[in-house]
Structure formats: C-alpha cells, structure tokens
C-alpha cells in the first residue's frame, strides 16, 4: 500500500493488534525493540502462506488467519517455547475486498489474544500475485531447555500427541463436503498448537518436531538431524474414529494418513525411563500421548505392520520442491 493509505491502514487496522506493547514502539518505526528476560533464550519461527498452496481461494478469512498464526505457534511448541510477539508481512491482492481484510485481521486479533502474543511490526503491501501472508513469531524458553531435533538416542521411545491423519481428512472434508469427514474439518480450519505440551516436555524429550508435512516426513527430519533411525509400528499410530473408518473404506490408505500433514501434533523422542512422567503429562493435559516406536541405529524411517514385517514408506509427505 503506497503513500498515506498505507500508514492509515497501519494506524487503523494493525496498531490495535500491538495492544500498546512497548516492544512495538507504536508501530512508528521500521523495527521492534526487544529485550530478552534474564535467563531466557529467544526462539524465532517464520512461515509463509500463499493462496492455492497453503489455503484455498474459497477459505474464509477466519480460517486463513487461524492457519497462519497457529502453524507458526506449532513450531514454537515443538521447541518448548512460550509465545511472546510476532511480526506480519501481508501482501494483499489489489482485488481483495476491504471486508475480507478486516475479517482476517479481526480473527488474527482474537487468536493472538487467546495464545498470549502481540503484533510488534512487519510490512504491508499490494501485490499483483496471490495473497501472501508471512508471520515471524518470537517465543522464549529458559536457557538450555529448548527442545531441538538433534538429541534422539538409540533405544529411546518415539511418541506422538493426539491423532494422526485428521488434518488430511479435514482438508478432504473442506474440498468435498463429505459428511463422513465432517468431524475432521476443524483440524484443517483451526489446528490446535500443542504449546502446553511443548513446555511440559522441556528437560524430558530428547528431540521433537511438529507434524506439518506428514508424520513420516517430519520424523525423517529428526532421523537426519539426530543421525539415527526411527522404527514406527503402523498399528500403534493413533487414529480418530473418523480416521479408522476412512482407513477401512474402499478408498482408505493408512499411508496417506501417515503422510497427509496439517496435523500440527507433536512427535518426540524420550528415554524409556520417562514413560511414567509422560503418562502423567498426558493425564495433566487431557491429551493422548502414544508410544509408536523406537530409535534405532539404522538410517531413515522403517515402518512395521501388524505382523512385524518391515515396510518402506510409500509416501513421504508434503514438500515444496
């Protein structure tokens, strides 16, 4: 947005999202000023969402706002970080209705209030291309307690939160309107970042990742970063009632659920001796945490079926390249 129109838009629509946070400097400067608290490390995460790639042209502005913010929050959760602030780079198509923008920003404000963070800067412009939303989140974690992808050790357990595959089925529900998949729709339109779980796993999980591109693909990132292998029992992977029903249908394929992505659950590794503590975390959060395999000395991901036979993954997951 050029000239006075851009600054008027910032003043009227974006400044309220800063909620008077002094870090934002009233959005009057081109940068924010952040002083970390003593004993904290900052955790930064950035995701870009583009119409036709990460969300559909027909998605409501509320859906786009939630997916944009929560996909980034999921990255913070995987590192055990608590959200603090965010920056937003918003590239609006010139044809986008003002009402759509206003509904998007209102939804963003509701979500930032729910998750406890404020807008502290960014950029806004008009583009001849598709709607593009890039958010950079700032989180914090006690020094030395960030959970990364590099700490998995041979012999440890592999765990996953919630259910796998509902994000994929939720997208199918959004595309087709299939009544049988309606229960999964919210997993696409309003994914739930596992922030409380990430914080609870500090000092307990040896590695972690959020499941955005698909369980198999994202576990592969842990395997590569930790220079190990992960052996996954297919029948142990938790599925929802809808997921089990879809798997049993003529079109069902468990490998599509393992590779579908958009679950935004956490997968993590932890020592065998941590099982009781993980069970207690599950009870405390009211969130299913399921042991689905183990860390091995081999390379890559090995899937095992109900008979124990080894299977190569038939699908990897989402990739841009």
Short mmCIF file of C-alpha atoms in Angstrom, two decimals:
data_model
loop_
_atom_site.label_atom_id
_atom_site.label_comp_id
_atom_site.label_asym_id
_atom_site.label_seq_id
_atom_site.Cartn_x
_atom_site.Cartn_y
_atom_site.Cartn_z
CA UNK A 1 0.00 0.00 0.00
CA UNK A 2 1.53 3.29 -1.09
CA UNK A 3 1.52 6.78 0.35
CA UNK A 4 -0.78 7.91 3.15
CA UNK A 5 -3.11 4.96 2.54
CA UNK A 6 -0.53 2.51 3.83
CA UNK A 7 0.11 4.40 7.06
CA UNK A 8 -3.58 4.98 7.60
CA UNK A 9 -4.12 1.23 7.24
CA UNK A 10 -1.36 0.54 9.76
CA UNK A 11 -2.78 3.07 12.21
CA UNK A 12 -6.38 1.91 11.93
CA UNK A 13 -6.01 -1.84 11.48
CA UNK A 14 -2.56 -3.02 12.65
CA UNK A 15 -1.77 -0.70 15.56
CA UNK A 16 -4.66 -2.17 17.62
CA UNK A 17 -3.01 -5.60 17.28
CA UNK A 18 0.06 -4.26 19.12
CA UNK A 19 -2.15 -3.68 22.20
CA UNK A 20 0.19 -0.98 23.47
CA UNK A 21 3.10 -3.42 23.80
CA UNK A 22 6.22 -1.24 24.30
CA UNK A 23 8.23 -3.64 22.14
CA UNK A 24 6.22 -2.44 19.13
CA UNK A 25 7.20 1.24 19.59
CA UNK A 26 3.71 2.18 18.48
CA UNK A 27 4.47 0.69 15.05
CA UNK A 28 6.01 4.07 14.27
CA UNK A 29 9.45 2.65 13.44
CA UNK A 30 10.53 0.07 10.89
CA UNK A 31 11.70 -2.33 13.59
CA UNK A 32 10.73 -3.53 17.05
CA UNK A 33 12.95 -3.29 20.14
CA UNK A 34 13.03 -6.43 22.26
CA UNK A 35 14.99 -7.02 25.47
CA UNK A 36 15.01 -10.73 26.44
CA UNK A 37 14.31 -11.51 30.07
CA UNK A 38 17.29 -12.73 32.11
CA UNK A 39 17.73 -16.47 31.81
CA UNK A 40 15.66 -16.77 28.63
CA UNK A 41 16.59 -17.69 25.06
CA UNK A 42 14.56 -16.29 22.21
CA UNK A 43 13.03 -18.73 19.72
CA UNK A 44 12.13 -17.38 16.27
CA UNK A 45 9.84 -19.09 13.76
CA UNK A 46 8.71 -17.89 10.34
CA UNK A 47 6.12 -19.35 7.97
CA UNK A 48 4.70 -18.05 4.71
CA UNK A 49 1.22 -18.98 3.50
CA UNK A 50 0.16 -18.46 -0.12
CA UNK A 51 -3.28 -18.78 -1.67
CA UNK A 52 -3.53 -22.00 -3.64
CA UNK A 53 -0.59 -23.59 -1.82
CA UNK A 54 -1.35 -23.42 1.91
CA UNK A 55 -5.01 -22.50 1.83
CA UNK A 56 -7.80 -22.47 -0.72
CA UNK A 57 -9.22 -19.49 -2.60
CA UNK A 58 -12.59 -20.24 -1.02
CA UNK A 59 -11.34 -20.43 2.57
CA UNK A 60 -12.89 -17.91 4.92
CA UNK A 61 -10.65 -15.12 6.25
CA UNK A 62 -11.04 -16.57 9.75
CA UNK A 63 -9.63 -19.90 8.53
CA UNK A 64 -6.68 -18.21 6.83
CA UNK A 65 -5.87 -16.16 9.94
CA UNK A 66 -6.00 -19.16 12.26
CA UNK A 67 -3.89 -21.33 9.99
CA UNK A 68 -1.30 -18.58 9.54
CA UNK A 69 -0.81 -17.93 13.24
CA UNK A 70 -1.25 -21.44 14.55
CA UNK A 71 1.15 -23.12 12.11
CA UNK A 72 3.87 -20.82 13.48
CA UNK A 73 2.79 -21.41 17.06
CA UNK A 74 3.17 -25.12 16.43
CA UNK A 75 6.83 -24.55 15.53
CA UNK A 76 7.33 -22.78 18.87
CA UNK A 77 5.55 -25.63 20.67
CA UNK A 78 7.95 -28.17 19.17
CA UNK A 79 10.87 -26.35 20.78
CA UNK A 80 9.19 -25.95 24.15
CA UNK A 81 8.85 -22.18 23.70
CA UNK A 82 6.18 -19.85 25.05
CA UNK A 83 4.84 -17.27 22.55
CA UNK A 84 5.60 -13.58 23.11
CA UNK A 85 5.33 -11.44 19.94
CA UNK A 86 5.00 -11.64 16.17
CA UNK A 87 5.68 -9.66 13.00
CA UNK A 88 3.38 -9.81 9.98
CA UNK A 89 4.28 -9.26 6.33
CA UNK A 90 0.97 -9.02 4.47
CA UNK A 91 0.79 -8.84 0.67
CA UNK A 92 -2.80 -8.16 -0.38
CA UNK A 93 -4.03 -8.59 -3.98
CA UNK A 94 -5.45 -5.31 -5.22
CA UNK A 95 -8.77 -7.04 -5.91
CA UNK A 96 -9.17 -8.28 -2.33
CA UNK A 97 -12.21 -6.74 -0.69
CA UNK A 98 -11.68 -4.48 2.30
CA UNK A 99 -14.26 -6.53 4.21
CA UNK A 100 -12.15 -9.67 3.73
CA UNK A 101 -9.06 -7.91 5.10
CA UNK A 102 -10.98 -6.60 8.09
CA UNK A 103 -12.41 -10.05 8.90
CA UNK A 104 -8.92 -11.57 8.60
CA UNK A 105 -7.41 -9.01 10.99
CA UNK A 106 -10.28 -9.38 13.46
CA UNK A 107 -9.74 -13.15 13.52
CA UNK A 108 -5.99 -12.62 13.95
CA UNK A 109 -6.67 -10.37 16.94
CA UNK A 110 -8.92 -12.98 18.56
CA UNK A 111 -6.30 -15.69 18.10
CA UNK A 112 -3.39 -13.60 19.36
CA UNK A 113 -5.41 -12.82 22.49
CA UNK A 114 -6.11 -16.49 23.04
CA UNK A 115 -2.46 -17.50 22.71
CA UNK A 116 -0.94 -14.54 24.52
CA UNK A 117 1.11 -12.66 21.93
CA UNK A 118 1.07 -9.22 20.30
CA UNK A 119 1.96 -7.77 16.92
CA UNK A 120 5.18 -5.72 17.10
CA UNK A 121 5.97 -4.94 13.47
CA UNK A 122 6.11 -6.13 9.87
CA UNK A 123 5.10 -4.78 6.48
CA UNK A 124 2.03 -4.46 4.31
CA UNK A 125 1.84 -4.03 0.55
CA UNK A 126 -0.33 -4.60 -2.50
CA UNK A 127 0.66 -7.39 -4.88
CA UNK A 128 -0.43 -8.40 -8.40
CA UNK A 129 0.04 -12.00 -7.30
CA UNK A 130 -1.80 -14.21 -4.84
CA UNK A 131 -2.49 -13.30 -1.24
CA UNK A 132 0.70 -13.97 0.72
CA UNK A 133 0.93 -13.94 4.50
CA UNK A 134 4.28 -14.27 6.24
CA UNK A 135 4.38 -14.28 10.03
CA UNK A 136 7.51 -14.31 12.18
CA UNK A 137 6.89 -15.40 15.76
CA UNK A 138 9.06 -14.67 18.78
CA UNK A 139 8.95 -17.10 21.66
CA UNK A 140 11.00 -17.66 24.78
CA UNK A 141 12.39 -20.68 26.58
CA UNK A 142 14.63 -20.96 29.64
CA UNK A 143 18.28 -21.00 28.64
CA UNK A 144 19.43 -24.53 27.82
CA UNK A 145 15.91 -26.03 27.79
CA UNK A 146 14.94 -25.65 24.13
CA UNK A 147 13.96 -28.98 22.55
CA UNK A 148 15.57 -29.48 19.13
CA UNK A 149 15.61 -32.22 16.50
CA UNK A 150 19.17 -33.31 17.21
CA UNK A 151 19.00 -35.17 20.53
CA UNK A 152 17.38 -38.54 19.77
CA UNK A 153 19.39 -41.50 21.12
CA UNK A 154 19.32 -45.17 20.11
CA UNK A 155 16.94 -47.18 22.32
CA UNK A 156 14.62 -44.29 23.15
CA UNK A 157 10.87 -44.27 22.57
CA UNK A 158 9.08 -42.37 19.81
CA UNK A 159 5.86 -40.65 20.87
CA UNK A 160 3.11 -38.65 19.22
CA UNK A 161 0.33 -36.48 20.60
CA UNK A 162 -3.35 -36.61 19.65
CA UNK A 163 -4.43 -38.41 16.49
CA UNK A 164 -2.73 -38.56 13.13
CA UNK A 165 -4.39 -38.06 9.75
CA UNK A 166 -7.30 -35.82 10.76
CA UNK A 167 -5.65 -32.75 9.23
CA UNK A 168 -5.51 -34.53 5.89
CA UNK A 169 -9.09 -35.72 6.25
CA UNK A 170 -10.14 -32.22 7.31
CA UNK A 171 -8.79 -30.83 4.05
CA UNK A 172 -10.67 -33.54 2.19
CA UNK A 173 -13.83 -32.52 4.07
CA UNK A 174 -13.28 -28.87 3.11
CA UNK A 175 -12.80 -29.82 -0.52
CA UNK A 176 -15.64 -32.33 -0.86
CA UNK A 177 -18.07 -31.58 1.96
CA UNK A 178 -18.21 -35.31 2.70
CA UNK A 179 -20.45 -35.78 5.78
CA UNK A 180 -18.40 -38.75 6.96
CA UNK A 181 -15.37 -36.47 7.39
CA UNK A 182 -17.18 -33.50 8.95
CA UNK A 183 -15.72 -34.24 12.39
CA UNK A 184 -12.24 -33.62 10.98
CA UNK A 185 -13.00 -30.25 9.39
CA UNK A 186 -11.88 -28.22 12.41
CA UNK A 187 -8.48 -29.89 12.28
CA UNK A 188 -7.98 -28.09 8.95
CA UNK A 189 -9.73 -24.80 9.67
CA UNK A 190 -8.49 -24.37 13.27
CA UNK A 191 -5.45 -26.54 14.07
CA UNK A 192 -4.51 -26.65 17.75
CA UNK A 193 -0.84 -25.89 18.52
CA UNK A 194 0.37 -28.05 21.42
CA UNK A 195 2.03 -25.25 23.37
CA UNK A 196 1.34 -26.63 26.85
CA UNK A 197 2.75 -30.00 25.83
CA UNK A 198 5.89 -28.40 24.40
CA UNK A 199 6.51 -26.57 27.66
CA UNK A 200 5.91 -29.76 29.66
CA UNK A 201 8.47 -31.64 27.56
CA UNK A 202 11.34 -29.29 28.46
CA UNK A 203 14.12 -31.35 30.01
CA UNK A 204 12.26 -34.57 29.23
CA UNK A 205 12.05 -35.01 25.44
CA UNK A 206 15.38 -35.56 23.72
CA UNK A 207 14.04 -34.28 20.38
CA UNK A 208 10.76 -33.03 18.98
CA UNK A 209 9.06 -31.74 15.85
CA UNK A 210 5.58 -30.60 14.92
CA UNK A 211 3.73 -32.62 12.30
CA UNK A 212 3.00 -30.22 9.46
CA UNK A 213 4.22 -32.04 6.35
CA UNK A 214 3.20 -35.55 7.44
CA UNK A 215 4.25 -37.93 10.21
CA UNK A 216 6.72 -39.89 8.08
CA UNK A 217 8.31 -36.81 6.52
CA UNK A 218 8.66 -34.94 9.80
CA UNK A 219 10.04 -37.93 11.70
CA UNK A 220 12.54 -38.17 8.86
CA UNK A 221 13.79 -34.71 9.85
CA UNK A 222 14.51 -35.98 13.37
CA UNK A 223 16.26 -39.06 11.99
CA UNK A 224 18.53 -36.97 9.78
CA UNK A 225 19.24 -34.30 12.38
CA UNK A 226 19.99 -36.89 15.09
CA UNK A 227 21.87 -39.25 12.73
CA UNK A 228 19.70 -42.21 13.70
CA UNK A 229 16.78 -44.30 12.51
CA UNK A 230 13.18 -44.41 13.72
CA UNK A 231 11.17 -47.62 13.68
CA UNK A 232 7.42 -46.97 13.67
CA UNK A 233 4.66 -49.51 14.33
CA UNK A 234 1.85 -48.63 11.95
CA UNK A 235 -0.86 -50.15 14.14
CA UNK A 236 0.32 -48.11 17.12
CA UNK A 237 -0.16 -44.77 15.34
CA UNK A 238 -3.32 -43.27 16.92
CA UNK A 239 -6.25 -42.59 14.60
CA UNK A 240 -9.53 -40.92 15.41
CA UNK A 241 -12.84 -42.69 14.92
CA UNK A 242 -13.18 -40.90 11.57
CA UNK A 243 -9.63 -41.87 10.64
CA UNK A 244 -10.25 -45.54 11.40
CA UNK A 245 -13.50 -45.51 9.43
CA UNK A 246 -11.83 -43.86 6.44
CA UNK A 247 -8.92 -46.31 6.57
CA UNK A 248 -11.40 -49.21 6.45
CA UNK A 249 -13.26 -47.71 3.47
CA UNK A 250 -12.59 -48.76 -0.15
CA UNK A 251 -10.59 -45.56 -0.72
CA UNK A 252 -8.77 -45.75 2.60
CA UNK A 253 -4.99 -45.94 2.74
CA UNK A 254 -3.10 -45.69 6.02
CA UNK A 255 -0.03 -44.44 4.19
CA UNK A 256 -1.99 -41.37 3.07
CA UNK A 257 -2.85 -40.65 6.70
CA UNK A 258 0.80 -41.04 7.74
CA UNK A 259 1.92 -38.64 5.01
CA UNK A 260 -1.01 -36.24 4.78
CA UNK A 261 0.24 -33.44 7.02
CA UNK A 262 -1.58 -30.49 8.63
CA UNK A 263 -1.97 -32.36 11.93
CA UNK A 264 0.13 -29.94 13.98
CA UNK A 265 0.58 -32.57 16.65
CA UNK A 266 3.99 -33.07 18.27
CA UNK A 267 6.21 -36.09 17.64
CA UNK A 268 9.04 -36.54 20.09
CA UNK A 269 11.61 -38.96 21.43
CA UNK A 270 12.33 -39.64 25.09
CA UNK A 271 14.22 -42.16 27.24
CA UNK A 272 12.41 -45.36 28.17
CA UNK A 273 12.63 -44.32 31.82
CA UNK A 274 10.45 -41.29 31.10
CA UNK A 275 7.30 -43.30 30.33
CA UNK A 276 5.63 -42.69 33.69
CA UNK A 277 6.34 -38.95 33.54
CA UNK A 278 4.95 -38.77 30.02
CA UNK A 279 1.85 -40.61 31.19
CA UNK A 280 1.44 -38.04 33.95
CA UNK A 281 1.76 -35.20 31.43
CA UNK A 282 -0.91 -36.87 29.30
CA UNK A 283 -3.26 -37.02 32.30
CA UNK A 284 -2.49 -33.45 33.34
CA UNK A 285 -3.18 -32.02 29.87
CA UNK A 286 -6.06 -34.35 28.99
CA UNK A 287 -4.18 -35.11 25.78
CA UNK A 288 -3.43 -38.58 24.44
CA UNK A 289 0.30 -39.29 24.14
CA UNK A 290 1.00 -42.54 22.34
CA UNK A 291 4.23 -44.52 22.08
CA UNK A 292 4.54 -45.53 18.42
CA UNK A 293 8.08 -46.84 18.01
CA UNK A 294 11.72 -46.61 18.93
CA UNK A 295 15.00 -45.01 17.93
CA UNK A 296 17.43 -47.33 16.14
CA UNK A 297 20.99 -47.20 14.89
CA UNK A 298 19.88 -47.52 11.29
CA UNK A 299 19.22 -44.62 8.95
CA UNK A 300 15.82 -43.23 7.98
CA UNK A 301 12.30 -44.37 8.78
CA UNK A 302 11.23 -48.01 8.98
CA UNK A 303 7.52 -48.86 9.19
CA UNK A 304 6.38 -52.18 10.63
CA UNK A 305 2.95 -53.71 10.00
CA UNK A 306 0.88 -55.78 12.39
CA UNK A 307 2.89 -58.91 11.61
CA UNK A 308 6.17 -57.15 12.33
CA UNK A 309 7.21 -57.06 8.68
CA UNK A 310 9.28 -54.09 7.63
CA UNK A 311 7.74 -51.73 5.08
CA UNK A 312 9.31 -48.85 3.23
CA UNK A 313 7.20 -45.68 3.47
CA UNK A 314 5.02 -45.46 0.36
CA UNK A 315 4.56 -41.70 0.70
CA UNK A 316 6.89 -39.17 2.24
CA UNK A 317 4.77 -36.08 2.81
CA UNK A 318 4.34 -32.54 1.56
CA UNK A 319 7.32 -30.76 0.02
CA UNK A 320 7.66 -27.53 -1.95
CA UNK A 321 10.47 -28.88 -4.12
#
